[in-house]
DNA sequence: GAACGCGCTGAGAACGATTCTCAACAGCCA
DNA sequence: TGGCTGTTGAGAATCGTTCTCAGCGCGTTC
């Protein structure tokens, strides 16, 4: 848990830095609601959806409206701090964008657990497939659905 | 184009067979609208969305309602003739389910072209990833986004 | 082939997630 | 402090999809 925590803090600072830069550049302001929502988002364990985030935020400040959470989530996407992903059939969830790395997902269809994985061989094969069909890739989505260890037993 | 056409016909018959069996088994009926919608869906080139299908159906029979198209699309999913997929961020599209084969997708972000691909090596590596994390897989979604040959030049 | 029971249909209402609208409010700078 | 402008919450609006319901027609029975 030691190095992992440090790593997370680094990401958090990097995220705030990005937000600050973006706000300044666009002439936008920093407000209490904004800060609270961003703070809550960064503290969450990732793969959170708008409703869950709104609940978490309201727990700390009842008055914050859902619209503001949606607006902030869009802001975070625009400045490269958050990425939206659509799991299953239509579950839209947000996670902190990882700027020096890439991962895909294993999703448990029973308990909803989402595990991240990286596989260089698969990544390389994707490029081969793209070349085979004359595509130039910009991104991809690779999701494996099934049952996690817990839900199998 | 020769064998390809034959193959498509076989799939079409198989699909109708599946529909017929399902209707009979569930005590459901065959109607003019139903038949028209299924016919139109099977004739489409795949990866069609509800709105496009509705337009195509209305071109042949103005009176058919959107609700009936949605209902039929659900019926087709239930009987294993169609599968719904969500491309990009939220574009829900349907294609004819391939019962003796599996494929994934290359999607052009500029013109929307969708190309299907199969890669046994990638499939094998997915199983390896699942084993590594203790998952038992049931399905997966693998989509490669980028520009197709046409849109690159 | 008339009658009947029940599934099917179209129109529009309802829905859930997200975005928009707008009047009140609050940063930030002079 | 005042003023300019970005921000906010509530509720309306939107969009794709599902639901509701009264009337319609498929398929079976006699
Ligand atoms: Zn699980
Ligand atoms: Zn992730
Ligand atoms: Zn293209
Ligand atoms: Zn396909």
mmCIF file of C-alpha atoms (C1' of nucleotides) and ligand atoms in Angstrom:
data_model
loop_
_atom_site.group_PDB
_atom_site.id
_atom_site.type_symbol
_atom_site.label_atom_id
_atom_site.label_comp_id
_atom_site.label_asym_id
_atom_site.label_seq_id
_atom_site.Cartn_x
_atom_site.Cartn_y
_atom_site.Cartn_z
ATOM 1 C CA UNK A 1 0.000 0.000 0.000
ATOM 2 C CA UNK A 2 2.999 2.305 0.469
ATOM 3 C CA UNK A 3 4.231 3.057 -3.043
ATOM 4 C CA UNK A 4 0.728 2.701 -4.384
ATOM 5 C CA UNK A 5 -0.422 5.563 -2.167
ATOM 6 C CA UNK A 6 2.453 7.778 -3.198
ATOM 7 C CA UNK A 7 1.665 7.069 -6.830
ATOM 8 C CA UNK A 8 -1.946 8.077 -6.295
ATOM 9 C CA UNK A 9 -0.940 11.337 -4.684
ATOM 10 C CA UNK A 10 1.278 12.155 -7.605
ATOM 11 C CA UNK A 11 -1.630 11.546 -9.952
ATOM 12 C CA UNK A 12 -3.854 13.714 -7.813
ATOM 13 C CA UNK A 13 -1.437 16.625 -7.874
ATOM 14 C CA UNK A 14 -1.001 16.215 -11.593
ATOM 15 C CA UNK A 15 -4.762 16.300 -12.000
ATOM 16 C CA UNK A 16 -5.172 19.468 -9.960
ATOM 17 C CA UNK A 17 -2.350 21.040 -11.915
ATOM 18 C CA UNK A 18 -4.172 20.240 -15.135
ATOM 19 C CA UNK A 19 -7.417 21.689 -13.800
ATOM 20 C CA UNK A 20 -5.715 24.863 -12.616
ATOM 21 C CA UNK A 21 -4.020 25.378 -15.959
ATOM 22 C CA UNK A 22 -7.247 24.766 -17.858
ATOM 23 C CA UNK A 23 -9.287 27.179 -15.731
ATOM 24 C CA UNK A 24 -6.660 29.904 -16.031
ATOM 25 C CA UNK A 25 -6.300 29.454 -19.748
ATOM 26 C CA UNK A 26 -10.062 29.635 -20.318
ATOM 27 C CA UNK A 27 -10.665 32.450 -17.853
ATOM 28 C CA UNK A 28 -12.849 30.207 -15.703
ATOM 29 C CA UNK A 29 -13.140 30.380 -11.923
ATOM 30 C CA UNK A 30 -12.475 28.146 -9.038
ATOM 31 C CA UNK A 31 -15.436 27.725 -6.696
ATOM 32 C CA UNK A 32 -16.359 25.778 -3.606
ATOM 33 C CA UNK A 33 -18.701 23.413 -5.434
ATOM 34 C CA UNK A 34 -16.224 22.833 -8.229
ATOM 35 C CA UNK A 35 -13.402 22.056 -5.820
ATOM 36 C CA UNK A 36 -15.572 19.747 -3.749
ATOM 37 C CA UNK A 37 -16.730 17.796 -6.785
ATOM 38 C CA UNK A 38 -13.233 17.445 -8.209
ATOM 39 C CA UNK A 39 -11.859 16.473 -4.802
ATOM 40 C CA UNK A 40 -14.574 13.859 -4.383
ATOM 41 C CA UNK A 41 -14.022 12.510 -7.868
ATOM 42 C CA UNK A 42 -10.268 12.158 -7.383
ATOM 43 C CA UNK A 43 -10.773 10.505 -4.006
ATOM 44 C CA UNK A 44 -13.195 7.939 -5.429
ATOM 45 C CA UNK A 45 -11.762 4.610 -6.446
ATOM 46 C CA UNK A 46 -12.403 5.211 -10.145
ATOM 47 C CA UNK A 47 -15.055 3.889 -12.533
ATOM 48 C CA UNK A 48 -17.718 5.984 -10.832
ATOM 49 C CA UNK A 49 -20.890 7.165 -12.515
ATOM 50 C CA UNK A 50 -22.561 10.557 -12.324
ATOM 51 C CA UNK A 51 -25.227 9.461 -9.885
ATOM 52 C CA UNK A 52 -22.769 7.882 -7.456
ATOM 53 C CA UNK A 53 -20.551 10.940 -7.606
ATOM 54 C CA UNK A 54 -23.534 13.214 -6.992
ATOM 55 C CA UNK A 55 -24.511 11.175 -3.943
ATOM 56 C CA UNK A 56 -20.953 11.296 -2.618
ATOM 57 C CA UNK A 57 -20.795 15.044 -3.136
ATOM 58 C CA UNK A 58 -24.185 15.678 -1.514
ATOM 59 C CA UNK A 59 -23.001 13.726 1.497
ATOM 60 C CA UNK A 60 -20.458 16.497 2.037
ATOM 61 C CA UNK A 61 -22.617 19.402 0.911
ATOM 62 C CA UNK A 62 -26.335 18.807 0.583
ATOM 63 C CA UNK A 63 -26.898 21.881 -1.539
ATOM 64 C CA UNK A 64 -24.831 20.944 -4.569
ATOM 65 C CA UNK A 65 -27.039 20.315 -7.580
ATOM 66 C CA UNK A 66 -26.783 17.416 -9.999
ATOM 67 C CA UNK A 67 -26.372 19.793 -12.919
ATOM 68 C CA UNK A 68 -23.176 21.146 -11.392
ATOM 69 C CA UNK A 69 -21.790 17.637 -11.027
ATOM 70 C CA UNK A 70 -22.501 16.961 -14.702
ATOM 71 C CA UNK A 71 -20.962 20.295 -15.666
ATOM 72 C CA UNK A 72 -17.836 19.577 -13.654
ATOM 73 C CA UNK A 73 -17.540 16.089 -15.071
ATOM 74 C CA UNK A 74 -17.583 17.615 -18.531
ATOM 75 C CA UNK A 75 -14.982 20.152 -17.481
ATOM 76 C CA UNK A 76 -12.763 17.335 -16.197
ATOM 77 C CA UNK A 77 -13.148 15.496 -19.475
ATOM 78 C CA UNK A 78 -12.316 18.623 -21.431
ATOM 79 C CA UNK A 79 -9.107 19.242 -19.520
ATOM 80 C CA UNK A 80 -7.983 15.624 -19.744
ATOM 81 C CA UNK A 81 -8.388 14.718 -16.089
ATOM 82 C CA UNK A 82 -11.321 12.347 -16.510
ATOM 83 C CA UNK A 83 -12.350 9.939 -19.243
ATOM 84 C CA UNK A 84 -15.840 8.616 -19.750
ATOM 85 C CA UNK A 85 -16.291 4.955 -20.572
ATOM 86 C CA UNK A 86 -19.431 3.054 -21.388
ATOM 87 C CA UNK A 87 -19.459 -0.414 -19.880
ATOM 88 C CA UNK A 88 -21.966 -3.194 -20.357
ATOM 89 C CA UNK A 89 -24.788 -1.821 -22.366
ATOM 90 C CA UNK A 90 -24.903 1.827 -21.561
ATOM 91 C CA UNK A 91 -23.414 2.206 -18.066
ATOM 92 C CA UNK A 92 -21.446 5.442 -18.431
ATOM 93 C CA UNK A 93 -18.645 5.699 -15.891
ATOM 94 C CA UNK A 94 -15.769 8.077 -15.342
ATOM 95 C CA UNK A 95 -12.211 7.384 -14.293
ATOM 96 C CA UNK A 96 -9.069 9.451 -13.843
ATOM 97 C CA UNK A 97 -7.247 9.598 -17.150
ATOM 98 C CA UNK A 98 -3.870 7.916 -17.052
ATOM 99 C CA UNK A 99 -1.506 10.000 -19.176
ATOM 100 C CA UNK A 100 1.479 7.715 -19.135
ATOM 101 C CA UNK A 101 -0.048 4.323 -19.434
ATOM 102 C CA UNK A 102 -3.008 2.500 -20.816
ATOM 103 C CA UNK A 103 -5.227 -0.214 -19.435
ATOM 104 C CA UNK A 104 -8.277 -2.214 -20.363
ATOM 105 C CA UNK A 105 -10.959 -3.816 -18.214
ATOM 106 C CA UNK A 106 -12.247 -7.049 -16.766
ATOM 107 C CA UNK A 107 -15.816 -6.636 -15.546
ATOM 108 C CA UNK A 108 -17.694 -9.013 -13.257
ATOM 109 C CA UNK A 109 -21.263 -9.361 -14.484
ATOM 110 C CA UNK A 110 -22.443 -10.479 -11.074
ATOM 111 C CA UNK A 111 -20.987 -8.024 -8.553
ATOM 112 C CA UNK A 112 -19.923 -5.233 -10.895
ATOM 113 C CA UNK A 113 -16.275 -5.306 -9.865
ATOM 114 C CA UNK A 114 -14.027 -3.693 -12.447
ATOM 115 C CA UNK A 115 -10.397 -4.782 -12.660
ATOM 116 C CA UNK A 116 -7.840 -3.090 -14.884
ATOM 117 C CA UNK A 117 -5.296 -4.999 -16.923
ATOM 118 C CA UNK A 118 -2.463 -4.306 -19.312
ATOM 119 C CA UNK A 119 -1.166 -6.688 -21.932
ATOM 120 C CA UNK A 120 1.524 -5.576 -24.339
ATOM 121 C CA UNK A 121 1.098 -8.586 -26.574
ATOM 122 C CA UNK A 122 -2.561 -7.772 -27.147
ATOM 123 C CA UNK A 123 -1.711 -4.131 -27.765
ATOM 124 C CA UNK A 124 0.813 -5.170 -30.409
ATOM 125 C CA UNK A 125 -1.646 -7.523 -32.074
ATOM 126 C CA UNK A 126 -4.192 -4.740 -32.306
ATOM 127 C CA UNK A 127 -1.745 -2.689 -34.308
ATOM 128 C CA UNK A 128 -1.205 -5.667 -36.572
ATOM 129 C CA UNK A 129 -4.947 -6.012 -37.116
ATOM 130 C CA UNK A 130 -5.248 -2.311 -37.900
ATOM 131 C CA UNK A 131 -2.439 -2.511 -40.426
ATOM 132 C CA UNK A 132 -4.079 -5.554 -42.025
ATOM 133 C CA UNK A 133 -7.226 -3.497 -42.701
ATOM 134 C CA UNK A 134 -5.523 -0.206 -43.541
ATOM 135 C CA UNK A 135 -6.681 1.591 -40.404
ATOM 136 C CA UNK A 136 -4.736 4.136 -38.411
ATOM 137 C CA UNK A 137 -5.759 3.662 -34.789
ATOM 138 C CA UNK A 138 -6.352 6.416 -32.293
ATOM 139 C CA UNK A 139 -7.850 4.481 -29.399
ATOM 140 C CA UNK A 140 -9.565 1.265 -28.509
ATOM 141 C CA UNK A 141 -11.903 -0.324 -26.057
ATOM 142 C CA UNK A 142 -11.283 -3.814 -24.790
ATOM 143 C CA UNK A 143 -13.610 -5.170 -22.155
ATOM 144 C CA UNK A 144 -13.756 -8.737 -20.875
ATOM 145 C CA UNK A 145 -17.013 -9.686 -19.159
ATOM 146 C CA UNK A 146 -17.525 -12.665 -16.907
ATOM 147 C CA UNK A 147 -17.412 -13.679 -13.262
ATOM 148 C CA UNK A 148 -14.705 -12.671 -10.830
ATOM 149 C CA UNK A 149 -13.077 -15.136 -8.473
ATOM 150 C CA UNK A 150 -15.444 -14.249 -5.634
ATOM 151 C CA UNK A 151 -18.568 -14.702 -7.716
ATOM 152 C CA UNK A 152 -17.458 -18.027 -9.186
ATOM 153 C CA UNK A 153 -17.390 -19.795 -5.850
ATOM 154 C CA UNK B 1 -19.525 -12.164 -54.313
ATOM 155 C CA UNK B 2 -20.839 -15.626 -55.244
ATOM 156 C CA UNK B 3 -20.199 -17.736 -52.153
ATOM 157 C CA UNK B 4 -20.637 -14.687 -49.955
ATOM 158 C CA UNK B 5 -24.207 -14.297 -51.191
ATOM 159 C CA UNK B 6 -25.011 -17.944 -50.620
ATOM 160 C CA UNK B 7 -23.613 -17.685 -47.138
ATOM 161 C CA UNK B 8 -25.824 -14.700 -46.393
ATOM 162 C CA UNK B 9 -28.896 -16.588 -47.583
ATOM 163 C CA UNK B 10 -28.084 -19.452 -45.310
ATOM 164 C CA UNK B 11 -27.810 -17.061 -42.392
ATOM 165 C CA UNK B 12 -31.107 -15.497 -43.334
ATOM 166 C CA UNK B 13 -32.895 -18.834 -43.387
ATOM 167 C CA UNK B 14 -31.304 -19.782 -40.116
ATOM 168 C CA UNK B 15 -32.495 -16.498 -38.621
ATOM 169 C CA UNK B 16 -36.078 -17.011 -39.796
ATOM 170 C CA UNK B 17 -35.981 -20.541 -38.481
ATOM 171 C CA UNK B 18 -34.919 -19.219 -35.091
ATOM 172 C CA UNK B 19 -37.704 -16.620 -35.124
ATOM 173 C CA UNK B 20 -40.328 -19.183 -36.104
ATOM 174 C CA UNK B 21 -39.240 -21.566 -33.359
ATOM 175 C CA UNK B 22 -39.220 -18.804 -30.764
ATOM 176 C CA UNK B 23 -42.675 -17.506 -31.684
ATOM 177 C CA UNK B 24 -44.139 -21.006 -31.633
ATOM 178 C CA UNK B 25 -42.530 -21.876 -28.332
ATOM 179 C CA UNK B 26 -43.779 -18.695 -26.675
ATOM 180 C CA UNK B 27 -47.224 -18.785 -28.247
ATOM 181 C CA UNK B 28 -46.576 -15.533 -30.094
ATOM 182 C CA UNK B 29 -47.928 -14.601 -33.496
ATOM 183 C CA UNK B 30 -46.557 -13.719 -36.849
ATOM 184 C CA UNK B 31 -47.853 -10.448 -38.267
ATOM 185 C CA UNK B 32 -47.360 -8.277 -41.298
ATOM 186 C CA UNK B 33 -45.467 -5.591 -39.374
ATOM 187 C CA UNK B 34 -43.294 -8.109 -37.574
ATOM 188 C CA UNK B 35 -42.360 -9.859 -40.805
ATOM 189 C CA UNK B 36 -41.621 -6.590 -42.557
ATOM 190 C CA UNK B 37 -39.384 -5.358 -39.761
ATOM 191 C CA UNK B 38 -37.467 -8.638 -39.518
ATOM 192 C CA UNK B 39 -37.126 -8.819 -43.289
ATOM 193 C CA UNK B 40 -35.812 -5.268 -43.402
ATOM 194 C CA UNK B 41 -33.406 -5.900 -40.550
ATOM 195 C CA UNK B 42 -31.981 -9.036 -42.161
ATOM 196 C CA UNK B 43 -31.654 -7.269 -45.508
ATOM 197 C CA UNK B 44 -29.753 -4.362 -43.961
ATOM 198 C CA UNK B 45 -25.986 -4.514 -44.056
ATOM 199 C CA UNK B 46 -25.656 -4.902 -40.293
ATOM 200 C CA UNK B 47 -24.699 -2.477 -37.524
ATOM 201 C CA UNK B 48 -27.951 -0.579 -37.952
ATOM 202 C CA UNK B 49 -29.592 1.477 -35.231
ATOM 203 C CA UNK B 50 -33.236 1.679 -34.271
ATOM 204 C CA UNK B 51 -33.850 4.978 -35.995
ATOM 205 C CA UNK B 52 -32.324 3.868 -39.286
ATOM 206 C CA UNK B 53 -34.275 0.640 -39.190
ATOM 207 C CA UNK B 54 -37.483 2.530 -38.467
ATOM 208 C CA UNK B 55 -36.870 4.803 -41.444
ATOM 209 C CA UNK B 56 -36.157 1.823 -43.699
ATOM 210 C CA UNK B 57 -39.323 0.091 -42.524
ATOM 211 C CA UNK B 58 -41.495 3.187 -42.933
ATOM 212 C CA UNK B 59 -40.229 3.504 -46.502
ATOM 213 C CA UNK B 60 -42.017 0.214 -47.198
ATOM 214 C CA UNK B 61 -45.013 0.769 -44.956
ATOM 215 C CA UNK B 62 -45.635 4.275 -43.682
ATOM 216 C CA UNK B 63 -47.978 3.117 -40.955
ATOM 217 C CA UNK B 64 -45.562 1.062 -38.869
ATOM 218 C CA UNK B 65 -44.891 2.709 -35.520
ATOM 219 C CA UNK B 66 -41.504 3.178 -33.900
ATOM 220 C CA UNK B 67 -42.645 1.278 -30.817
ATOM 221 C CA UNK B 68 -43.210 -1.816 -32.920
ATOM 222 C CA UNK B 69 -39.713 -1.590 -34.335
ATOM 223 C CA UNK B 70 -38.274 -1.396 -30.821
ATOM 224 C CA UNK B 71 -40.462 -4.297 -29.709
ATOM 225 C CA UNK B 72 -39.345 -6.409 -32.649
ATOM 226 C CA UNK B 73 -35.711 -5.551 -32.080
ATOM 227 C CA UNK B 74 -36.090 -6.802 -28.528
ATOM 228 C CA UNK B 75 -37.779 -9.956 -29.778
ATOM 229 C CA UNK B 76 -34.890 -10.556 -32.170
ATOM 230 C CA UNK B 77 -32.420 -10.110 -29.339
ATOM 231 C CA UNK B 78 -34.369 -12.495 -27.141
ATOM 232 C CA UNK B 79 -34.404 -15.223 -29.737
ATOM 233 C CA UNK B 80 -30.726 -14.857 -30.568
ATOM 234 C CA UNK B 81 -31.117 -13.423 -34.052
ATOM 235 C CA UNK B 82 -29.844 -9.938 -33.248
ATOM 236 C CA UNK B 83 -27.260 -8.581 -30.851
ATOM 237 C CA UNK B 84 -27.109 -5.014 -29.606
ATOM 238 C CA UNK B 85 -23.747 -3.305 -29.397
ATOM 239 C CA UNK B 86 -22.866 0.120 -28.142
ATOM 240 C CA UNK B 87 -20.182 1.761 -30.223
ATOM 241 C CA UNK B 88 -18.373 5.027 -29.599
ATOM 242 C CA UNK B 89 -19.997 6.669 -26.671
ATOM 243 C CA UNK B 90 -23.542 5.453 -26.635
ATOM 244 C CA UNK B 91 -24.394 4.645 -30.252
ATOM 245 C CA UNK B 92 -26.529 1.515 -29.853
ATOM 246 C CA UNK B 93 -26.534 -0.605 -32.990
ATOM 247 C CA UNK B 94 -27.855 -4.027 -33.882
ATOM 248 C CA UNK B 95 -26.356 -6.732 -36.035
ATOM 249 C CA UNK B 96 -27.272 -10.295 -36.974
ATOM 250 C CA UNK B 97 -25.839 -12.636 -34.361
ATOM 251 C CA UNK B 98 -23.231 -14.996 -35.745
ATOM 252 C CA UNK B 99 -23.751 -18.358 -34.057
ATOM 253 C CA UNK B 100 -20.733 -20.161 -35.369
ATOM 254 C CA UNK B 101 -18.095 -17.551 -35.204
ATOM 255 C CA UNK B 102 -17.077 -14.470 -33.397
ATOM 256 C CA UNK B 103 -15.764 -11.146 -34.564
ATOM 257 C CA UNK B 104 -14.734 -7.774 -33.198
ATOM 258 C CA UNK B 105 -14.773 -4.334 -34.778
ATOM 259 C CA UNK B 106 -12.677 -1.656 -36.378
ATOM 260 C CA UNK B 107 -14.555 1.644 -36.472
ATOM 261 C CA UNK B 108 -13.663 4.689 -38.545
ATOM 262 C CA UNK B 109 -14.184 7.816 -36.454
ATOM 263 C CA UNK B 110 -14.499 9.968 -39.537
ATOM 264 C CA UNK B 111 -16.924 8.183 -41.867
ATOM 265 C CA UNK B 112 -18.447 5.700 -39.450
ATOM 266 C CA UNK B 113 -17.468 2.627 -41.441
ATOM 267 C CA UNK B 114 -17.467 -0.522 -39.328
ATOM 268 C CA UNK B 115 -15.228 -3.420 -40.345
ATOM 269 C CA UNK B 116 -15.302 -6.805 -38.662
ATOM 270 C CA UNK B 117 -12.176 -8.745 -37.793
ATOM 271 C CA UNK B 118 -11.203 -12.033 -36.210
ATOM 272 C CA UNK B 119 -7.905 -12.777 -34.537
ATOM 273 C CA UNK B 120 -7.362 -16.083 -32.800
ATOM 274 C CA UNK B 121 -4.180 -14.958 -31.123
ATOM 275 C CA UNK B 122 -5.955 -12.081 -29.427
ATOM 276 C CA UNK B 123 -8.782 -14.367 -28.386
ATOM 277 C CA UNK B 124 -6.283 -16.743 -26.801
ATOM 278 C CA UNK B 125 -4.513 -13.934 -24.971
ATOM 279 C CA UNK B 126 -7.807 -12.743 -23.528
ATOM 280 C CA UNK B 127 -8.284 -16.137 -21.927
ATOM 281 C CA UNK B 128 -4.799 -15.876 -20.509
ATOM 282 C CA UNK B 129 -5.574 -12.464 -19.021
ATOM 283 C CA UNK B 130 -8.782 -13.775 -17.502
ATOM 284 C CA UNK B 131 -6.967 -16.710 -15.946
ATOM 285 C CA UNK B 132 -4.336 -14.344 -14.551
ATOM 286 C CA UNK B 133 -7.034 -12.422 -12.668
ATOM 287 C CA UNK B 134 -9.204 -15.383 -11.726
ATOM 288 C CA UNK B 135 -12.074 -14.450 -14.015
ATOM 289 C CA UNK B 136 -14.291 -16.816 -15.949
ATOM 290 C CA UNK B 137 -15.204 -15.027 -19.171
ATOM 291 C CA UNK B 138 -18.577 -15.109 -20.850
ATOM 292 C CA UNK B 139 -18.139 -12.476 -23.529
ATOM 293 C CA UNK B 140 -16.053 -9.506 -24.499
ATOM 294 C CA UNK B 141 -16.071 -6.327 -26.468
ATOM 295 C CA UNK B 142 -13.063 -5.304 -28.482
ATOM 296 C CA UNK B 143 -13.318 -2.164 -30.579
ATOM 297 C CA UNK B 144 -10.513 -0.416 -32.401
ATOM 298 C CA UNK B 145 -11.197 3.215 -33.300
ATOM 299 C CA UNK B 146 -9.304 5.258 -35.839
ATOM 300 C CA UNK B 147 -9.355 6.236 -39.485
ATOM 301 C CA UNK B 148 -10.028 3.873 -42.344
ATOM 302 C CA UNK B 149 -7.907 3.784 -45.490
ATOM 303 C CA UNK B 150 -10.262 6.149 -47.319
ATOM 304 C CA UNK B 151 -10.322 8.725 -44.573
ATOM 305 C CA UNK B 152 -6.545 8.744 -44.095
ATOM 306 C CA UNK B 153 -5.855 10.030 -47.582
ATOM 307 C "C1'" DG C 1 -66.563 -18.646 -42.535
ATOM 308 C "C1'" DA C 2 -68.383 -16.573 -38.162
ATOM 309 C "C1'" DA C 3 -67.145 -16.097 -33.575
ATOM 310 C "C1'" DC C 4 -63.933 -15.690 -29.973
ATOM 311 C "C1'" DG C 5 -59.773 -15.098 -27.168
ATOM 312 C "C1'" DC C 6 -55.736 -13.124 -26.803
ATOM 313 C "C1'" DG C 7 -51.605 -11.301 -28.782
ATOM 314 C "C1'" DC C 8 -50.354 -7.172 -31.519
ATOM 315 C "C1'" DT C 9 -50.431 -2.333 -32.952
ATOM 316 C "C1'" DG C 10 -49.920 2.889 -33.152
ATOM 317 C "C1'" DA C 11 -50.094 7.130 -30.656
ATOM 318 C "C1'" DG C 12 -48.826 9.360 -27.166
ATOM 319 C "C1'" DA C 13 -47.518 9.435 -22.315
ATOM 320 C "C1'" DA C 14 -43.848 8.125 -19.289
ATOM 321 C "C1'" DC C 15 -39.116 7.393 -18.211
ATOM 322 C "C1'" DG C 16 -34.150 7.982 -16.969
ATOM 323 C "C1'" DA C 17 -30.011 10.162 -17.985
ATOM 324 C "C1'" DT C 18 -28.104 14.301 -19.415
ATOM 325 C "C1'" DT C 19 -28.231 19.087 -20.965
ATOM 326 C "C1'" DC C 20 -30.257 23.565 -21.161
ATOM 327 C "C1'" DT C 21 -32.420 27.890 -19.330
ATOM 328 C "C1'" DC C 22 -32.632 31.533 -16.331
ATOM 329 C "C1'" DA C 23 -32.662 34.410 -12.465
ATOM 330 C "C1'" DA C 24 -30.049 34.809 -8.284
ATOM 331 C "C1'" DC C 25 -25.454 34.552 -6.648
ATOM 332 C "C1'" DA C 26 -20.454 34.899 -6.011
ATOM 333 C "C1'" DG C 27 -15.393 35.362 -7.578
ATOM 334 C "C1'" DC C 28 -12.215 38.708 -8.963
ATOM 335 C "C1'" DC C 29 -10.421 43.087 -10.191
ATOM 336 C "C1'" DA C 30 -10.510 48.184 -9.964
ATOM 337 C "C1'" DT D 1 -17.395 48.659 -2.447
ATOM 338 C "C1'" DG D 2 -19.206 48.171 -7.233
ATOM 339 C "C1'" DG D 3 -19.487 46.066 -11.329
ATOM 340 C "C1'" DC D 4 -18.520 42.602 -14.823
ATOM 341 C "C1'" DT D 5 -18.930 38.029 -15.782
ATOM 342 C "C1'" DG D 6 -18.670 33.250 -14.629
ATOM 343 C "C1'" DT D 7 -21.339 29.932 -11.684
ATOM 344 C "C1'" DT D 8 -25.150 27.807 -9.411
ATOM 345 C "C1'" DG D 9 -29.611 25.171 -8.331
ATOM 346 C "C1'" DA D 10 -34.151 24.109 -9.823
ATOM 347 C "C1'" DG D 11 -36.806 22.861 -13.044
ATOM 348 C "C1'" DA D 12 -37.803 22.572 -18.006
ATOM 349 C "C1'" DA D 13 -36.280 20.472 -22.164
ATOM 350 C "C1'" DT D 14 -34.252 16.701 -24.851
ATOM 351 C "C1'" DC D 15 -33.365 12.189 -26.566
ATOM 352 C "C1'" DG D 16 -33.736 7.420 -27.050
ATOM 353 C "C1'" DT D 17 -36.412 3.859 -25.362
ATOM 354 C "C1'" DT D 18 -40.218 1.632 -22.934
ATOM 355 C "C1'" DC D 19 -44.914 1.640 -21.275
ATOM 356 C "C1'" DT D 20 -50.025 2.161 -21.524
ATOM 357 C "C1'" DC D 21 -54.234 1.378 -23.508
ATOM 358 C "C1'" DA D 22 -58.026 1.104 -26.533
ATOM 359 C "C1'" DG D 23 -58.829 -0.903 -30.857
ATOM 360 C "C1'" DC D 24 -57.302 -4.230 -34.292
ATOM 361 C "C1'" DG D 25 -56.302 -8.764 -36.478
ATOM 362 C "C1'" DC D 26 -54.167 -13.652 -36.180
ATOM 363 C "C1'" DG D 27 -55.333 -18.372 -35.467
ATOM 364 C "C1'" DT D 28 -58.172 -21.682 -33.543
ATOM 365 C "C1'" DT D 29 -62.688 -23.634 -32.788
ATOM 366 C "C1'" DC D 30 -67.122 -25.050 -34.182
HETATM 367 ZN ZN1 LIG E 1 -17.876 -10.577 -8.945
HETATM 368 ZN ZN1 LIG E 2 -10.076 1.732 -15.829
HETATM 369 ZN ZN1 LIG E 3 -13.494 6.199 -42.873
HETATM 370 ZN ZN1 LIG E 4 -20.152 -6.764 -36.339
#
